[in-house]
PDB file of C-alpha atoms in Angstrom:
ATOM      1  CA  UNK N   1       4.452  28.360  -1.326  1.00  0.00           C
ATOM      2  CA  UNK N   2       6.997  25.475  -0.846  1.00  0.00           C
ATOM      3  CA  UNK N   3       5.839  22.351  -2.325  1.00  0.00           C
ATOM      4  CA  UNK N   4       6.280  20.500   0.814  1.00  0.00           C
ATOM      5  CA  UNK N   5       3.614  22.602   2.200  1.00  0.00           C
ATOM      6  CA  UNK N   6       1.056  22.150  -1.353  1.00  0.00           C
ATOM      7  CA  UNK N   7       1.741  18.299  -0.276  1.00  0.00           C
ATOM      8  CA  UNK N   8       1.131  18.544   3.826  1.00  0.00           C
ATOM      9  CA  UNK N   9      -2.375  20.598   2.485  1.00  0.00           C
ATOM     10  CA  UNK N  10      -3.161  17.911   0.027  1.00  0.00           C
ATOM     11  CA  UNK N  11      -2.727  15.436   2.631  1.00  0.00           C
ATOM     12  CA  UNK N  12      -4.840  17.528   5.003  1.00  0.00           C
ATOM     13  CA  UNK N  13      -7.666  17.928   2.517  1.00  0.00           C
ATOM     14  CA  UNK N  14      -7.941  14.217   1.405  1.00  0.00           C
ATOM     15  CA  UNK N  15      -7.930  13.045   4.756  1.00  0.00           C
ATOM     16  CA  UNK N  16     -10.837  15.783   5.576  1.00  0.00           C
ATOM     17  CA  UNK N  17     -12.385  15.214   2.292  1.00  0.00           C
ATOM     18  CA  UNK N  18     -15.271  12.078   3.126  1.00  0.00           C
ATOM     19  CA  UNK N  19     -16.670  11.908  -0.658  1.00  0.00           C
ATOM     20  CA  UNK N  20     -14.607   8.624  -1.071  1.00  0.00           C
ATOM     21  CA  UNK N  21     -14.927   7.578   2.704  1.00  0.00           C
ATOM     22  CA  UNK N  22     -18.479   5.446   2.319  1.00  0.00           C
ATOM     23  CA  UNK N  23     -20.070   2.117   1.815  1.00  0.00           C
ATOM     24  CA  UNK N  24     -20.495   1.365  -1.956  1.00  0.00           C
ATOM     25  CA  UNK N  25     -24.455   0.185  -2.687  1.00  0.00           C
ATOM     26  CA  UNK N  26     -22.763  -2.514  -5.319  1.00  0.00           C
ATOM     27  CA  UNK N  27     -19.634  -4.030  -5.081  1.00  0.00           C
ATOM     28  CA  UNK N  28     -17.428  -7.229  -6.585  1.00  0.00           C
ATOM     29  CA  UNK N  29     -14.857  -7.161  -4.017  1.00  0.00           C
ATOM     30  CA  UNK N  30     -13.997  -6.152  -0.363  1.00  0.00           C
ATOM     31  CA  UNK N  31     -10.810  -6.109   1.424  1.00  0.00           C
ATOM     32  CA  UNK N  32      -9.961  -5.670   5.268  1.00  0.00           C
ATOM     33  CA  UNK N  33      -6.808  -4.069   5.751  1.00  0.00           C
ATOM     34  CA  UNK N  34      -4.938  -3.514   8.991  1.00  0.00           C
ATOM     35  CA  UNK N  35      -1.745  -1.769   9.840  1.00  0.00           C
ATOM     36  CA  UNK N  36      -1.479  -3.581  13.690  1.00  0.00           C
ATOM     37  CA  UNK N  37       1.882  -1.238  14.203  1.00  0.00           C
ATOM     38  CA  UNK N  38       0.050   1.812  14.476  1.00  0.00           C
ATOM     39  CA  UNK N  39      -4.135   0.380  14.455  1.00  0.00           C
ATOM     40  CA  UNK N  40      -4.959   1.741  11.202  1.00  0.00           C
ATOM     41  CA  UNK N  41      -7.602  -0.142   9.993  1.00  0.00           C
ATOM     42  CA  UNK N  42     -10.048   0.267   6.871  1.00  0.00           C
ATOM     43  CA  UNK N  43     -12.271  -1.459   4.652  1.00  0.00           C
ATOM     44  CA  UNK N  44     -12.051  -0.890   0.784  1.00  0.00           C
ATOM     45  CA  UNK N  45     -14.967  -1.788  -1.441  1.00  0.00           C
ATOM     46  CA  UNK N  46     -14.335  -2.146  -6.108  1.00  0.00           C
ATOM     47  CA  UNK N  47     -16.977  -2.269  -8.181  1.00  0.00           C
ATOM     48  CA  UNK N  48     -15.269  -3.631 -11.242  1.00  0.00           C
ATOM     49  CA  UNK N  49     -17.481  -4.096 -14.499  1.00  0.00           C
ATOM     50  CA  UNK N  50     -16.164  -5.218 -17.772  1.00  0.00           C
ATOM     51  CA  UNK N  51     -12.637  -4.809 -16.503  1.00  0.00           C
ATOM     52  CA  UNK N  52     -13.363  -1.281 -15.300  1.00  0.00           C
ATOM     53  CA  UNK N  53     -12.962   0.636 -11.774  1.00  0.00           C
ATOM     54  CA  UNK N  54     -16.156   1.994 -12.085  1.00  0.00           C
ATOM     55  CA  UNK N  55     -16.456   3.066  -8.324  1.00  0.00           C
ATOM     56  CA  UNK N  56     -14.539   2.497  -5.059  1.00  0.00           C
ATOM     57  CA  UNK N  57     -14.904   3.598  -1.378  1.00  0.00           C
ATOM     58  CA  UNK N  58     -13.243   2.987   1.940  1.00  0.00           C
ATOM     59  CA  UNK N  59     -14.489   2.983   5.752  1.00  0.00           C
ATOM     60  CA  UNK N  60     -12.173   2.640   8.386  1.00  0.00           C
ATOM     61  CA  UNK N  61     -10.095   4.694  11.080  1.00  0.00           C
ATOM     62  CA  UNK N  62      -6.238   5.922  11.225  1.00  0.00           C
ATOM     63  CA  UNK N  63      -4.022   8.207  11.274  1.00  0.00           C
ATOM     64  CA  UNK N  64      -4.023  11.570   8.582  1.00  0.00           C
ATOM     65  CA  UNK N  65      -1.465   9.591   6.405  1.00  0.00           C
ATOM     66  CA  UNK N  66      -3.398   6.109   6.146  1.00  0.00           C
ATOM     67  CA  UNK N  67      -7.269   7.726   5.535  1.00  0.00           C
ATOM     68  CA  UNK N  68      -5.388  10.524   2.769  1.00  0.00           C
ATOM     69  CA  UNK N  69      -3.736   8.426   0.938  1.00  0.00           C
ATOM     70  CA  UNK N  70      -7.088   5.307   0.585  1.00  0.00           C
ATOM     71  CA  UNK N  71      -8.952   8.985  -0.583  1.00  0.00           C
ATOM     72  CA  UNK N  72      -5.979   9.560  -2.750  1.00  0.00           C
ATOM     73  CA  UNK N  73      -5.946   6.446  -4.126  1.00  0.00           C
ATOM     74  CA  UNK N  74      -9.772   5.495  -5.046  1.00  0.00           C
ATOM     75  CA  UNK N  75      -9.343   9.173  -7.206  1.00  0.00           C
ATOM     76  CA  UNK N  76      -6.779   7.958  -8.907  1.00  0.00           C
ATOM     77  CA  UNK N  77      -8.192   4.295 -10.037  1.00  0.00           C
ATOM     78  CA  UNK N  78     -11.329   5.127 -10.696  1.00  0.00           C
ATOM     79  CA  UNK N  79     -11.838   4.621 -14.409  1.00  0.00           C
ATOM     80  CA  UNK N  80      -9.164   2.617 -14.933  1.00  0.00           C
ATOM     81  CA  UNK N  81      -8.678  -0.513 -16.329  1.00  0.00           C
ATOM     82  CA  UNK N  82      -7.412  -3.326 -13.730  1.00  0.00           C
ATOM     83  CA  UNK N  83      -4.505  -3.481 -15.471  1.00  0.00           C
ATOM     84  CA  UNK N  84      -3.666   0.363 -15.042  1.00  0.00           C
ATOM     85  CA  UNK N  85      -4.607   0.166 -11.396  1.00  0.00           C
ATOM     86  CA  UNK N  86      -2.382  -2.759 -10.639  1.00  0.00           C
ATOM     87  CA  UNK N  87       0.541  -0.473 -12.458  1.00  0.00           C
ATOM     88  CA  UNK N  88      -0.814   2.224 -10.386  1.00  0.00           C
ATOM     89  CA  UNK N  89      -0.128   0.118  -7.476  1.00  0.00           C
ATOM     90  CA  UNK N  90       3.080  -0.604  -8.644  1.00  0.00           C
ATOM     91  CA  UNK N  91       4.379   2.892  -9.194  1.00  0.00           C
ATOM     92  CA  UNK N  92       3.443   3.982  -6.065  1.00  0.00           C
ATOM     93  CA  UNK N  93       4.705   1.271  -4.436  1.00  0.00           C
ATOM     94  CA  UNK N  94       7.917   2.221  -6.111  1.00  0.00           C
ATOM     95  CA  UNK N  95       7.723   5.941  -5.375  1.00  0.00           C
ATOM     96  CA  UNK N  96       7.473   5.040  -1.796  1.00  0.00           C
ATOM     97  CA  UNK N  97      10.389   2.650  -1.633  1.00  0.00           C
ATOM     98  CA  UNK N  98      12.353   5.577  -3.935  1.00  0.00           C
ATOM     99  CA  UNK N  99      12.481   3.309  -6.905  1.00  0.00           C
ATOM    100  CA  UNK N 100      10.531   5.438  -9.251  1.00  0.00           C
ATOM    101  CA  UNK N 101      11.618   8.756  -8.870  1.00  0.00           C
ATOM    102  CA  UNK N 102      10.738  10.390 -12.293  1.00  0.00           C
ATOM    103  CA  UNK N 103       8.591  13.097 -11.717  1.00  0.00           C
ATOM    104  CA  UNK N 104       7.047  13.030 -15.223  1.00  0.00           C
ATOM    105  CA  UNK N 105       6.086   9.435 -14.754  1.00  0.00           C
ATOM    106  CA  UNK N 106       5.335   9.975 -10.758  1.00  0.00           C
ATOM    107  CA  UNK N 107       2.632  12.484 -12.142  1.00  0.00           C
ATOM    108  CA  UNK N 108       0.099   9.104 -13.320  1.00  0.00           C
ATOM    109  CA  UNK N 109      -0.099   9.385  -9.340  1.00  0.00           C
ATOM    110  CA  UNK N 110      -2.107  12.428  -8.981  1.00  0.00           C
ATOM    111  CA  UNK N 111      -2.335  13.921  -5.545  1.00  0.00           C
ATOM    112  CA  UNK N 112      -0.779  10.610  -4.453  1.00  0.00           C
ATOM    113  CA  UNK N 113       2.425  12.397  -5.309  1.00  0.00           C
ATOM    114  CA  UNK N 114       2.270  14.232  -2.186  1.00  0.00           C
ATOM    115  CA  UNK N 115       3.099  11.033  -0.410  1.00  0.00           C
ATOM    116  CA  UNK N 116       6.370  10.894  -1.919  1.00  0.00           C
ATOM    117  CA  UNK N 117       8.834  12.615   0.780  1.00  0.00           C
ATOM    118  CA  UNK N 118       6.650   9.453   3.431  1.00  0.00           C
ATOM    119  CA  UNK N 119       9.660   7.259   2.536  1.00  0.00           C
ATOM    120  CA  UNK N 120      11.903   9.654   4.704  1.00  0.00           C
ATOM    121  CA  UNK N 121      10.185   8.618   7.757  1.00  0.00           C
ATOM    122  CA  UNK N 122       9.848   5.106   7.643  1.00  0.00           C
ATOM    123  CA  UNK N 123       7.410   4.664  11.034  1.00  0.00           C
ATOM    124  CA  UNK N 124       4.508   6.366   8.886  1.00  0.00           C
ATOM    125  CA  UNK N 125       5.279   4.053   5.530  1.00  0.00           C
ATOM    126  CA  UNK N 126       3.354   0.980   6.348  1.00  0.00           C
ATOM    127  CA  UNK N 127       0.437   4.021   6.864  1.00  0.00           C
ATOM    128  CA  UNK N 128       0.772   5.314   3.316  1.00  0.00           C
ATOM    129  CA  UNK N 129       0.883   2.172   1.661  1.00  0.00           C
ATOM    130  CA  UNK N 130      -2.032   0.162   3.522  1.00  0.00           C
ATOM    131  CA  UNK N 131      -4.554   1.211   0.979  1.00  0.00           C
ATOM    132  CA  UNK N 132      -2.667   0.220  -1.592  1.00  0.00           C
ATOM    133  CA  UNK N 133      -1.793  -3.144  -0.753  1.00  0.00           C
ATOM    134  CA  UNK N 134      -5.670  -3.987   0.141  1.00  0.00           C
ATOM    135  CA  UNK N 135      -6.526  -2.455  -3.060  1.00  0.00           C
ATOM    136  CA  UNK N 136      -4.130  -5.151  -4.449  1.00  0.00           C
ATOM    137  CA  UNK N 137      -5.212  -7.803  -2.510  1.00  0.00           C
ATOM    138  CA  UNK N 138      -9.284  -7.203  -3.289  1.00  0.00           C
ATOM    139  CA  UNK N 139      -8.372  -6.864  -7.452  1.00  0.00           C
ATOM    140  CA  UNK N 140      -6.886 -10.231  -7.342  1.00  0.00           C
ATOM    141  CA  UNK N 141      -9.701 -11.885  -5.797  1.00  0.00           C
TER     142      UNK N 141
END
């Protein structure tokens, strides 16, 4: 199997998968995010104790790309420190704008590396990266 297809099925799967598509009983901080360019739109919840991602979940609506890679995302923060999931942020931030391209240090990402060919087709970018950003924006509140 060609790895471009292990990534379209990852994508596929997350976007399917709903165990991180939910409203959080307890949360400290909520984000709106909207993509207006193609109406992706979603929600993301953090409970943060003691520094910690202890939980996160999304709601919202959008495209395959947008709802995959929030699913994608929440996986790969969960349990970290703020710190790690703002450098989380960061590298795949920089993965998407082909700035990081080391696949040993790509692989912090998870199944977020399966996002990595999105830069090729830059309409669908802003989708990939919407989670992200709110994530961003809702850690630094």
């Amino acid at each position: 199997m060609e790895m471009d297809q292990v990534y379209t099925e990852l994508i596929l799967e997350h976007n399917q998968d709903k165990r991180n598509k939910r409203l959080l009983d307890v949360f400290t901080a909520s984000e709106h995010g909207h993509n207006p360019s193609c109406g992706d739109d979603l929600t993301l919840q953090v409970n943060v104790v003691d520094g910690i991602v202890k939980d996160a979940a999304y709601t919202g609506s959008g495209c395959a790309i947008s709802q995959a890679s929030a699913s994608m995302m929440i996986d790969v923060i969960t349990g970290k420190t703020l710190e790690e999931a703002f450098q989380l942020v960061d590298l795949f931030l920089g993965m998407i704008k082909k700035e990081v391209t080391d696949e040993e240090e790509l692989e912090a990402l998870e199944d977020a590396i399966a996002l990595q060919n999105i830069s090729n087709m830059p309409a669908r970018v802003k989708c990939a990266v919407l989670a992200w950003h709110t994530l961003c924006e809702a850690l630094k509140k």
